[in-house]
XYZ file of C-alpha atoms in Angstrom:
125
model
C 0.007 0.000 -0.010
C 1.248 3.467 -0.854
C 1.728 6.057 1.816
C 0.042 9.063 0.181
C -1.011 12.000 2.291
C -2.408 15.412 1.595
C -0.631 18.482 2.979
C -1.914 22.050 3.164
C 0.005 24.535 0.974
C -0.210 28.316 0.660
C 0.984 30.294 -2.329
C 2.139 33.819 -1.567
C 3.002 36.053 -4.531
C 6.265 37.935 -3.902
C 4.441 41.244 -3.570
C 2.261 39.710 -0.810
C 5.365 38.276 0.874
C 6.874 41.753 0.943
C 3.690 43.431 2.168
C 3.249 40.842 4.980
C 6.849 41.300 6.107
C 6.572 45.092 5.915
C 3.362 44.943 8.045
C 5.092 42.798 10.659
C 8.125 45.112 10.782
C 5.695 48.021 11.338
C 3.937 46.140 14.111
C 7.264 45.347 15.846
C 9.250 48.495 15.260
C 6.632 51.141 14.410
C 8.432 51.825 11.138
C 6.956 51.405 7.655
C 9.742 49.983 5.542
C 8.820 49.092 1.950
C 10.344 45.755 1.066
C 11.238 43.809 -2.048
C 12.121 40.149 -2.688
C 15.492 39.216 -4.095
C 14.885 35.729 -5.482
C 18.053 33.757 -6.228
C 17.076 30.683 -8.190
C 14.987 28.055 -6.433
C 17.078 27.707 -3.276
C 17.259 31.155 -1.601
C 15.560 34.484 -1.368
C 16.077 37.626 0.693
C 13.925 40.519 1.831
C 15.398 43.829 0.701
C 14.609 47.229 2.156
C 13.735 49.385 -0.823
C 14.275 52.988 0.282
C 16.072 52.870 3.583
C 18.439 50.872 5.750
C 17.566 49.431 9.125
C 19.778 50.822 11.909
C 21.546 48.185 14.007
C 19.501 48.860 17.241
C 16.260 48.362 15.298
C 17.608 45.205 13.691
C 18.410 43.838 17.182
C 14.886 44.757 18.367
C 13.421 42.949 15.333
C 15.582 39.830 15.875
C 14.564 39.677 19.550
C 10.862 39.951 18.602
C 11.081 36.999 16.177
C 13.050 34.902 18.709
C 16.058 34.645 16.418
C 18.504 31.803 17.011
C 22.237 32.463 17.394
C 22.650 31.457 13.724
C 19.917 33.928 12.736
C 21.786 36.670 14.594
C 25.061 35.830 12.924
C 23.403 35.820 9.489
C 21.546 39.067 10.021
C 24.150 41.280 11.660
C 26.136 43.450 9.262
C 29.789 42.699 8.448
C 32.418 44.180 10.704
C 32.004 47.894 11.081
C 28.556 48.050 9.568
C 25.856 50.034 11.389
C 22.869 49.493 9.044
C 21.405 46.637 7.040
C 19.504 46.830 3.781
C 18.201 43.231 3.704
C 17.133 40.278 5.796
C 17.927 36.712 4.950
C 15.323 34.135 4.011
C 15.118 32.553 7.464
C 14.510 35.797 9.305
C 12.047 37.041 6.692
C 10.099 33.764 6.913
C 9.908 34.165 10.692
C 8.272 37.564 10.111
C 5.743 35.898 7.756
C 4.982 33.048 10.136
C 4.517 35.502 13.002
C 2.206 37.749 10.999
C 0.076 34.949 9.542
C 0.282 32.824 12.759
C 1.356 29.722 10.814
C 4.263 27.332 10.549
C 5.196 25.019 7.703
C 7.428 22.061 6.895
C 8.784 23.022 3.468
C 9.122 25.972 1.114
C 9.101 26.036 -2.661
C 10.615 29.118 -4.272
C 9.417 29.992 -7.796
C 9.965 33.045 -9.931
C 6.567 34.551 -9.032
C 5.701 33.024 -5.634
C 6.749 31.550 -2.331
C 4.925 28.280 -1.592
C 4.655 27.147 2.018
C 3.937 23.434 2.235
C 2.684 21.477 5.242
C 1.135 24.565 6.812
C -0.347 24.439 10.299
C -1.521 27.008 12.795
C 1.415 28.253 14.872
C 1.616 27.139 18.463
C 1.330 30.249 20.648
């Protein structure tokens, strides 16, 4: 017998991804920061800040709010001497999305026009 199961998936167009992340940043920091998605093939994407950089203290506040892991912190902090960031990596950006939509998921699929979240469940809060 085959082990076939159905999993819930959500498709988010990149513009929606950016709007959701921007909304969550506004909720956390009180700053409206327009965002864009930098899609690199089918493996990675990043959230870019379109018209401003995020100062280091605000980045730290954001990372604390999303309960960033030590690896998340290392990935997000600017290189030596940097005081601002103009993008967030995929992992941190997805934590913003999960927090805003109150969901978690098992897998992601990155396409040219969308981010697919597969195995979606309500987040445990």
